[in-house]
Short mmCIF file of C-alpha atoms in Angstrom, two decimals:
data_model
loop_
_atom_site.label_atom_id
_atom_site.label_comp_id
_atom_site.label_asym_id
_atom_site.label_seq_id
_atom_site.Cartn_x
_atom_site.Cartn_y
_atom_site.Cartn_z
CA MET A 230 13.61 -53.59 19.97
CA ASN A 231 14.88 -50.00 19.45
CA SER A 232 18.32 -51.54 19.38
CA LEU A 233 17.93 -53.21 15.95
CA SER A 234 20.79 -52.79 13.66
CA LYS A 235 20.59 -50.24 10.90
CA THR A 236 20.54 -53.12 8.26
CA LYS A 237 17.82 -55.05 10.11
CA ARG A 238 15.83 -51.87 10.52
CA LEU A 239 15.95 -51.35 6.70
CA GLN A 240 15.07 -54.88 5.96
CA ILE A 241 12.01 -54.70 8.26
CA ALA A 242 11.02 -51.35 6.83
CA PHE A 243 11.32 -52.53 3.35
CA LEU A 244 9.14 -55.55 4.15
CA LEU A 245 6.56 -53.60 6.04
CA GLY A 246 6.63 -50.84 3.40
CA SER A 247 6.01 -53.48 0.65
CA LEU A 248 2.91 -54.60 2.54
CA SER A 249 1.75 -50.96 2.85
CA LEU A 250 2.18 -50.62 -0.86
CA LEU A 251 -0.88 -53.02 -1.29
CA GLY A 252 -3.14 -50.10 -0.56
CA PRO A 253 -1.98 -47.60 -3.13
CA PHE A 254 -1.40 -50.38 -5.72
CA THR A 255 -4.91 -51.71 -5.19
CA ILE A 256 -6.38 -48.31 -5.47
CA ASP A 257 -4.21 -46.38 -8.03
CA THR A 258 -2.89 -48.83 -10.65
CA TYR A 259 -6.17 -49.07 -12.60
CA LEU A 260 -6.98 -45.40 -12.46
CA PRO A 261 -5.59 -44.44 -15.89
CA ALA A 262 -8.02 -47.22 -17.17
CA PHE A 263 -11.26 -45.51 -15.93
CA PRO A 264 -12.24 -44.05 -19.27
CA THR A 265 -11.45 -47.33 -21.09
CA ILE A 266 -13.51 -49.43 -18.57
CA VAL A 267 -16.47 -46.99 -19.16
CA GLU A 268 -16.17 -47.79 -22.88
CA GLU A 269 -15.61 -51.52 -22.70
CA PHE A 270 -18.45 -52.28 -20.14
CA HIS A 271 -20.88 -49.65 -21.75
CA THR A 272 -21.43 -48.21 -18.41
CA SER A 273 -21.16 -44.78 -16.66
CA ALA A 274 -18.19 -42.93 -14.99
CA SER A 275 -20.08 -43.12 -11.66
CA LEU A 276 -20.43 -46.93 -11.77
CA VAL A 277 -16.74 -47.22 -12.49
CA GLN A 278 -16.03 -44.94 -9.60
CA VAL A 279 -18.31 -47.22 -7.47
CA SER A 280 -15.80 -50.01 -8.03
CA LEU A 281 -13.27 -47.77 -6.24
CA THR A 282 -15.75 -46.99 -3.59
CA THR A 283 -16.37 -50.69 -2.94
CA CYS A 284 -12.64 -51.21 -2.67
CA LEU A 285 -12.36 -48.36 -0.17
CA LEU A 286 -15.22 -49.89 1.82
CA GLY A 287 -13.49 -53.37 1.79
CA LEU A 288 -10.30 -51.62 2.97
CA ALA A 289 -12.20 -49.99 5.88
CA LEU A 290 -14.14 -52.99 6.96
CA GLY A 291 -11.15 -55.37 6.67
CA GLN A 292 -9.07 -53.17 8.93
CA LEU A 293 -11.86 -53.10 11.52
CA ILE A 294 -11.87 -56.91 11.60
CA ILE A 295 -8.28 -57.85 10.80
CA GLY A 296 -6.81 -55.38 13.33
CA PRO A 297 -8.33 -56.84 16.39
CA MET A 298 -7.88 -60.40 14.98
CA SER A 299 -4.04 -59.70 14.96
CA ASP A 300 -4.20 -58.58 18.67
CA VAL A 301 -5.66 -62.04 19.36
CA GLN A 302 -3.85 -64.43 16.99
CA GLY A 303 -0.61 -62.52 16.45
CA ARG A 304 0.54 -60.64 13.29
CA ARG A 305 1.89 -63.42 11.09
CA LYS A 306 -0.90 -65.94 10.72
CA PRO A 307 -3.64 -63.49 9.75
CA LEU A 308 -1.43 -61.68 7.35
CA ILE A 309 -0.63 -64.80 5.35
CA ILE A 310 -4.23 -65.76 5.15
CA PHE A 311 -5.44 -62.41 3.84
CA LEU A 312 -2.55 -62.17 1.29
CA GLY A 313 -3.79 -65.38 -0.12
CA LEU A 314 -7.27 -64.02 -0.38
CA TYR A 315 -5.79 -60.93 -2.01
CA LEU A 316 -4.19 -62.73 -4.90
CA LEU A 317 -7.29 -64.77 -5.48
CA SER A 318 -9.62 -61.76 -5.57
CA SER A 319 -7.16 -59.85 -7.79
CA LEU A 320 -7.42 -62.76 -10.32
CA ILE A 321 -11.29 -62.56 -10.17
CA CYS A 322 -11.03 -58.85 -10.99
CA ALA A 323 -8.99 -59.70 -14.07
CA VAL A 324 -11.66 -62.10 -15.44
CA ALA A 325 -14.70 -60.01 -14.43
CA PRO A 326 -17.24 -60.14 -17.35
CA ASN A 327 -19.17 -56.96 -16.43
CA ILE A 328 -18.94 -53.86 -14.12
CA TYR A 329 -21.07 -55.51 -11.40
CA MET A 330 -18.77 -58.49 -10.99
CA LEU A 331 -15.82 -55.99 -10.91
CA ILE A 332 -17.56 -54.01 -8.24
CA VAL A 333 -18.04 -56.96 -6.09
CA SER A 334 -14.57 -58.35 -6.52
CA ARG A 335 -13.04 -55.12 -5.87
CA PHE A 336 -14.78 -55.15 -2.40
CA ILE A 337 -13.00 -58.50 -1.64
CA GLN A 338 -9.82 -57.18 -2.98
CA GLY A 339 -9.89 -54.29 -0.82
CA PHE A 340 -10.95 -56.32 2.31
CA ALA A 341 -8.02 -58.54 1.84
CA ALA A 342 -5.59 -55.67 1.13
CA ALA A 343 -6.47 -54.30 4.46
CA GLY A 344 -4.42 -56.97 6.18
CA GLY A 345 -1.20 -55.65 4.80
CA LEU A 346 -2.14 -52.07 5.87
CA VAL A 347 -3.40 -52.80 9.40
CA ILE A 348 -0.90 -55.45 10.45
CA SER A 349 2.19 -53.52 9.06
CA ARG A 350 1.36 -50.56 11.28
CA ALA A 351 0.70 -52.82 14.37
CA VAL A 352 4.06 -54.43 13.73
CA VAL A 353 5.70 -50.93 13.78
CA ARG A 354 4.07 -50.27 17.24
CA ASP A 355 5.18 -53.76 18.60
CA LEU A 356 8.78 -52.88 17.67
CA TYR A 357 9.00 -49.06 18.44
CA SER A 358 7.74 -46.21 20.63
CA GLY A 359 8.42 -42.47 21.12
CA ARG A 360 10.49 -40.62 18.57
CA GLU A 361 11.77 -44.00 17.23
CA LEU A 362 8.16 -44.75 16.33
CA THR A 363 7.92 -41.56 14.38
CA LYS A 364 11.15 -42.01 12.47
CA PHE A 365 10.41 -45.60 11.69
CA PHE A 366 6.89 -44.89 10.47
CA ALA A 367 8.38 -42.09 8.40
CA THR A 368 10.72 -44.75 6.73
CA LEU A 369 7.64 -46.97 6.30
CA MET A 370 5.81 -44.08 4.66
CA LEU A 371 8.57 -43.29 2.45
CA ILE A 372 8.52 -46.89 1.02
CA GLY A 373 4.78 -46.97 0.98
CA ASN A 374 4.44 -43.68 -0.67
CA LEU A 375 6.30 -44.98 -3.69
CA GLY A 376 3.05 -46.68 -4.51
CA PRO A 377 1.15 -43.61 -5.69
CA ILE A 378 4.13 -42.69 -7.99
CA VAL A 379 4.79 -46.16 -9.34
CA ALA A 380 1.34 -47.66 -9.53
CA PRO A 381 -0.48 -45.33 -12.02
CA ILE A 382 2.81 -45.31 -14.10
CA ILE A 383 2.73 -49.13 -14.27
CA GLY A 384 -1.01 -48.90 -15.01
CA GLY A 385 -0.44 -46.46 -17.85
CA ALA A 386 2.41 -48.50 -19.21
CA ILE A 387 0.27 -51.57 -19.30
CA LEU A 388 -2.52 -49.83 -21.08
CA SER A 389 -0.02 -48.78 -23.78
CA PHE A 390 0.28 -52.41 -24.98
CA ALA A 391 -2.30 -54.39 -23.18
CA ASN A 392 -5.94 -54.61 -21.93
CA TRP A 393 -6.77 -53.13 -18.54
CA LYS A 394 -7.39 -56.44 -17.24
CA VAL A 395 -3.61 -57.08 -17.30
CA VAL A 396 -3.45 -54.59 -14.50
CA PHE A 397 -5.15 -56.97 -12.15
CA LEU A 398 -3.00 -59.99 -13.44
CA VAL A 399 0.02 -57.79 -12.26
CA LEU A 400 -1.61 -57.35 -8.81
CA THR A 401 -2.18 -61.14 -8.63
CA PHE A 402 1.62 -61.60 -9.16
CA ILE A 403 2.32 -59.03 -6.51
CA GLY A 404 -0.06 -60.94 -4.09
CA ILE A 405 1.81 -64.20 -4.78
CA ILE A 406 5.31 -62.54 -4.18
CA LEU A 407 4.13 -60.95 -0.93
CA THR A 408 2.62 -64.10 0.45
CA LEU A 409 5.83 -66.09 -0.06
CA VAL A 410 7.94 -63.29 1.50
CA VAL A 411 5.73 -63.03 4.59
CA ALA A 412 5.55 -66.82 5.00
CA PHE A 413 9.51 -67.16 4.96
CA LYS A 414 10.71 -63.83 6.17
CA LEU A 415 8.43 -62.26 8.68
CA GLU A 416 9.04 -63.27 12.38
CA GLU A 417 6.07 -62.94 14.87
CA THR A 418 6.35 -59.57 16.69
CA LEU A 419 3.46 -60.09 19.17
CA PRO A 420 4.45 -62.72 21.83
CA ALA A 421 1.62 -64.96 23.09
CA GLU A 422 1.70 -63.47 26.59
CA LYS A 423 0.96 -59.89 25.16
CA ARG A 424 -1.93 -61.09 23.08
CA VAL A 425 -5.62 -60.17 24.14
CA PRO A 426 -8.33 -62.68 24.78
CA SER A 427 -10.55 -63.74 21.97
CA ASN A 428 -13.53 -61.85 23.22
CA ILE A 429 -15.90 -59.90 20.79
CA LYS A 430 -17.33 -57.81 23.73
CA GLN A 431 -13.71 -56.79 24.71
CA VAL A 432 -13.04 -55.81 21.08
CA VAL A 433 -16.16 -53.54 21.03
CA MET A 434 -15.10 -52.13 24.29
CA ASN A 435 -11.60 -51.39 23.02
CA PHE A 436 -13.16 -49.39 20.06
CA GLY A 437 -15.48 -47.72 22.32
CA SER A 438 -12.74 -46.66 24.67
CA LEU A 439 -10.68 -45.33 21.86
CA LEU A 440 -13.54 -43.33 20.42
CA LYS A 441 -14.25 -41.87 23.94
CA ASP A 442 -10.68 -40.82 24.09
CA ARG A 443 -11.24 -37.16 22.91
CA GLU A 444 -7.49 -36.72 21.87
CA PHE A 445 -7.27 -40.05 20.01
CA ALA A 446 -10.60 -39.46 18.28
CA GLY A 447 -9.40 -36.03 17.26
CA TYR A 448 -6.25 -37.39 15.65
CA ALA A 449 -8.37 -40.17 13.92
CA PHE A 450 -10.82 -37.86 12.44
CA THR A 451 -8.11 -35.35 11.31
CA GLN A 452 -6.32 -38.05 9.46
CA GLY A 453 -9.71 -39.52 8.27
CA PHE A 454 -11.19 -36.17 6.75
CA THR A 455 -7.67 -35.37 5.15
CA THR A 456 -7.60 -38.73 3.50
CA ALA A 457 -11.13 -38.41 2.31
CA GLY A 458 -10.07 -35.47 0.40
CA ILE A 459 -7.30 -37.45 -1.16
CA PHE A 460 -9.61 -40.08 -2.32
CA ALA A 461 -11.79 -37.47 -3.92
CA TYR A 462 -8.64 -36.40 -5.90
CA VAL A 463 -7.94 -40.11 -6.72
CA SER A 464 -11.41 -40.72 -7.94
CA GLY A 465 -11.80 -37.57 -9.99
CA ILE A 466 -8.37 -36.60 -11.32
CA SER A 467 -8.21 -39.21 -14.06
CA PHE A 468 -11.41 -37.54 -15.62
CA VAL A 469 -10.18 -34.01 -14.93
CA TYR A 470 -6.70 -34.41 -16.52
CA GLN A 471 -7.80 -36.67 -19.42
CA ASN A 472 -11.31 -35.45 -20.29
CA ILE A 473 -11.05 -31.77 -19.41
CA TYR A 474 -7.48 -31.07 -20.15
CA GLY A 475 -6.93 -33.78 -22.82
CA VAL A 476 -3.87 -35.46 -21.62
CA SER A 477 -3.00 -39.11 -22.54
CA PRO A 478 -3.02 -41.93 -20.01
CA GLN A 479 0.89 -41.88 -20.08
CA VAL A 480 1.04 -38.04 -19.25
CA PHE A 481 -1.76 -38.52 -16.58
CA SER A 482 0.43 -41.21 -15.00
CA LEU A 483 3.35 -38.85 -15.04
CA LEU A 484 1.43 -36.11 -13.48
CA PHE A 485 -0.11 -38.40 -10.87
CA GLY A 486 3.46 -39.84 -10.21
CA ILE A 487 4.81 -36.26 -9.46
CA ASN A 488 2.22 -35.76 -6.89
CA GLY A 489 3.55 -38.99 -5.30
CA VAL A 490 6.88 -37.17 -5.04
CA GLY A 491 4.99 -34.73 -2.77
CA LEU A 492 4.05 -37.60 -0.41
CA ILE A 493 7.66 -38.65 -0.05
CA ILE A 494 8.72 -35.08 0.56
CA GLY A 495 6.14 -34.57 3.31
CA THR A 496 7.05 -37.81 5.02
CA GLN A 497 10.81 -37.00 4.99
CA ILE A 498 10.26 -33.58 6.36
CA VAL A 499 8.48 -35.18 9.36
CA GLY A 500 11.06 -38.01 9.72
CA ARG A 501 14.29 -36.01 9.48
CA LEU A 502 13.63 -32.56 11.12
CA SER A 503 13.67 -33.89 14.64
CA LYS A 504 13.99 -30.50 16.28
CA PHE A 505 10.31 -29.90 15.50
CA SER A 506 7.60 -31.78 17.44
CA GLU A 507 4.91 -34.12 15.76
CA ARG A 508 2.40 -31.62 16.89
CA THR A 509 4.06 -28.65 15.13
CA PHE A 510 4.26 -30.75 11.91
CA LEU A 511 0.62 -31.56 12.22
CA LYS A 512 -0.50 -27.97 12.58
CA SER A 513 1.73 -27.02 9.77
CA GLY A 514 0.38 -29.87 7.54
CA LEU A 515 -3.25 -28.68 8.17
CA ALA A 516 -2.42 -25.11 7.26
CA LEU A 517 -0.86 -26.30 4.01
CA SER A 518 -3.94 -28.49 3.18
CA MET A 519 -6.35 -25.59 3.86
CA SER A 520 -4.40 -23.11 1.65
CA ALA A 521 -3.87 -25.56 -1.20
CA SER A 522 -7.53 -26.56 -1.30
CA ILE A 523 -8.57 -22.89 -1.42
CA LEU A 524 -6.35 -22.22 -4.33
CA LEU A 525 -7.60 -25.32 -6.07
CA VAL A 526 -11.13 -24.33 -5.92
CA ILE A 527 -10.24 -20.84 -7.20
CA ALA A 528 -8.29 -22.23 -10.13
CA ILE A 529 -11.15 -24.66 -11.04
CA LEU A 530 -13.77 -21.88 -10.86
CA VAL A 531 -11.96 -19.50 -13.12
CA HIS A 532 -11.14 -22.40 -15.65
CA ALA A 533 -7.46 -21.78 -15.11
CA PRO A 534 -4.76 -23.79 -17.18
CA LEU A 535 -3.51 -27.18 -16.18
CA VAL A 536 -0.47 -25.93 -14.29
CA ALA A 537 -2.68 -23.61 -12.04
CA VAL A 538 -4.67 -26.83 -11.08
CA ALA A 539 -1.60 -29.12 -10.90
CA ILE A 540 0.23 -26.87 -8.32
CA PRO A 541 -2.30 -26.67 -5.68
CA ILE A 542 -3.09 -30.43 -6.02
CA PHE A 543 0.64 -31.18 -5.54
CA LEU A 544 0.76 -29.12 -2.29
CA PHE A 545 -2.44 -30.70 -1.02
CA VAL A 546 -1.01 -34.06 -1.61
CA THR A 547 2.25 -33.14 0.13
CA SER A 548 0.17 -31.99 3.21
CA ILE A 549 -1.43 -35.51 3.49
CA SER A 550 1.93 -37.23 4.35
CA ILE A 551 2.80 -34.56 6.86
CA ILE A 552 -0.51 -34.85 8.46
CA GLY A 553 -0.71 -38.70 8.20
CA THR A 554 2.83 -39.26 9.58
CA SER A 555 2.44 -36.97 12.60
CA SER A 556 -1.07 -37.79 13.56
CA PHE A 557 -0.43 -41.55 13.36
CA SER A 558 2.48 -41.24 15.69
CA LEU A 559 0.62 -39.09 18.18
CA ALA A 560 -2.41 -41.15 18.19
CA MET A 561 -0.52 -44.58 18.65
CA GLU A 562 1.89 -43.32 21.24
CA THR A 563 -0.06 -44.39 24.26
CA LYS A 564 -2.05 -47.42 22.69
CA GLY A 565 0.61 -50.10 22.85
CA HIS A 566 -1.76 -52.49 24.65
CA MET A 567 -4.14 -52.52 21.80
CA ALA A 568 -2.11 -51.49 18.78
CA GLY A 569 -4.13 -53.72 16.39
CA SER A 570 -7.44 -52.11 17.31
CA ALA A 571 -6.04 -48.57 17.29
CA SER A 572 -4.28 -49.17 13.89
CA ALA A 573 -7.59 -50.62 12.63
CA LEU A 574 -9.66 -47.56 13.80
CA LEU A 575 -6.94 -45.18 12.40
CA GLY A 576 -7.13 -47.06 9.01
CA LEU A 577 -10.92 -47.49 9.16
CA LEU A 578 -12.07 -43.80 9.16
CA PRO A 579 -9.89 -42.75 6.06
CA PHE A 580 -11.40 -45.49 3.96
CA LEU A 581 -14.75 -45.22 5.27
CA LEU A 582 -15.03 -41.49 4.76
CA GLY A 583 -13.17 -41.89 1.42
CA SER A 584 -15.82 -44.33 0.22
CA LEU A 585 -18.30 -41.46 0.69
CA THR A 586 -16.37 -38.84 -1.06
CA ALA A 587 -15.34 -40.84 -4.08
CA PRO A 588 -18.72 -41.34 -5.81
CA LEU A 589 -19.70 -37.72 -5.09
CA VAL A 590 -16.90 -36.54 -7.51
CA GLY A 591 -18.82 -37.91 -10.41
CA ILE A 592 -22.19 -36.37 -9.74
CA GLY A 593 -21.52 -33.48 -12.15
CA GLY A 594 -20.38 -35.71 -14.99
CA GLU A 595 -17.09 -36.47 -16.58
CA HIS A 596 -16.32 -32.79 -17.73
CA THR A 597 -16.34 -30.78 -14.50
CA ALA A 598 -13.82 -30.50 -11.75
CA VAL A 599 -15.95 -28.53 -9.48
CA PRO A 600 -17.29 -31.39 -7.25
CA MET A 601 -13.68 -32.60 -6.73
CA GLY A 602 -12.48 -29.19 -5.75
CA VAL A 603 -15.34 -28.53 -3.39
CA ILE A 604 -14.98 -31.99 -1.80
CA ILE A 605 -11.18 -31.44 -1.26
CA PHE A 606 -11.84 -28.08 0.41
CA ALA A 607 -14.62 -29.50 2.60
CA SER A 608 -12.41 -32.41 3.66
CA SER A 609 -9.45 -30.07 4.57
CA LEU A 610 -11.82 -27.79 6.65
CA LEU A 611 -13.28 -30.63 8.46
CA ALA A 612 -9.86 -32.05 9.31
CA PHE A 613 -8.79 -28.58 10.52
CA LEU A 614 -11.73 -28.39 12.82
CA SER A 615 -11.26 -31.89 14.11
CA TYR A 616 -7.90 -31.11 15.37
CA TYR A 617 -8.61 -27.68 16.81
CA VAL A 618 -12.02 -28.77 18.28
CA LEU A 619 -11.08 -32.11 19.65
CA VAL A 620 -7.39 -32.47 20.22
CA ARG A 621 -6.30 -28.97 21.02
CA LYS A 622 -9.28 -28.32 23.41
CA SER A 623 -8.44 -31.61 25.19
CA LEU A 624 -4.83 -30.65 25.54
CA LEU A 625 -5.76 -27.26 26.92
CA LYS A 626 -8.04 -28.91 29.41
CA VAL A 627 -5.43 -31.23 30.65
CA ASN A 628 -2.81 -28.53 30.91
CA THR A 629 -4.83 -25.84 32.58
CA PRO A 630 -3.86 -25.55 36.16
CA LYS A 631 -6.74 -25.90 38.71
CA HIS A 632 -7.36 -22.96 40.93
CA VAL A 633 -6.65 -23.44 44.66
CA THR A 634 -9.41 -22.18 46.93
CA HIS A 635 -8.21 -20.85 50.31
CA ASN A 636 -10.51 -21.01 53.20
#
């Protein structure tokens, strides 16, 4: 499939990129409304952040189930089913009468959105391998990374003239459009002869073999811990910018969108600079993440002005796309026979770990950035250790020549 024309390649990238937009749109569009939701439901910041946590849990669990399902039934049918569930759950979010209904419906919405994330990645692996896989995934990430730029801006714009519930009506409309496009435009990419048997035991064994693969597990945890840091940022930045630095929802959306540009920059660096290996990019991204998180913690502790906080956050977000693109390609390269399961596991850990970090950001209240900074630093450190303890040691072990004993 690597011989696809440039036009066809771009069409597929746009469609799969649109599917990957479900994740950031589902997570980010309602972020500017956090303070408003607190007031309207007469609840706490932590409970509103729980609605983000349940969405992340849904995204994690959904990928765990939908990924292997797509290895059994193909990519197209499960995708259409879960896109339908997505638009229905988005509508439920829009009419939620209290914070508890919102929390539950957000879980369902996240679970359904997982279909777009995990299946779009599996389709990429169906179509490409090697350097072509990296280049196409970089193109996919470029489109998908528009989400963190556009989503909060759309959310802020909606809040300027309408209630926050309209945000979820917009997501309902997006769900309708994507369902129709997939139903009429997406061809099946996993032939029947390449599908795995419907066997729960085999699915569990697949996950077990992936986790026992030290190198794959290292890439998965490197990506997972890094993304956990980004979810700490997503969960806390609305309160940091609006409550501590006093910016408006519209200015917040602009600042959040600028960080999204960092995602695009990082992705394009990996996709276009082909003279460097994916492993070189991964190590560079990890170094950038560590440096940015240290600068962020220092800025927060000395109560630095907004620009001194915004710059390291931008650098940290940029590192995420470098790490994410390169680690995904390296992890998926040898897993074509179970791309759905591998994609699910790679998607599971970020959202699972992110669901743990997101509510921790609010433990200090709405007027401190210290928990967010500390969690981002800890996540960067754990990602750094995951690569150098699991992946690098595994590669050194494989490449170390065995000594020959002469009798």
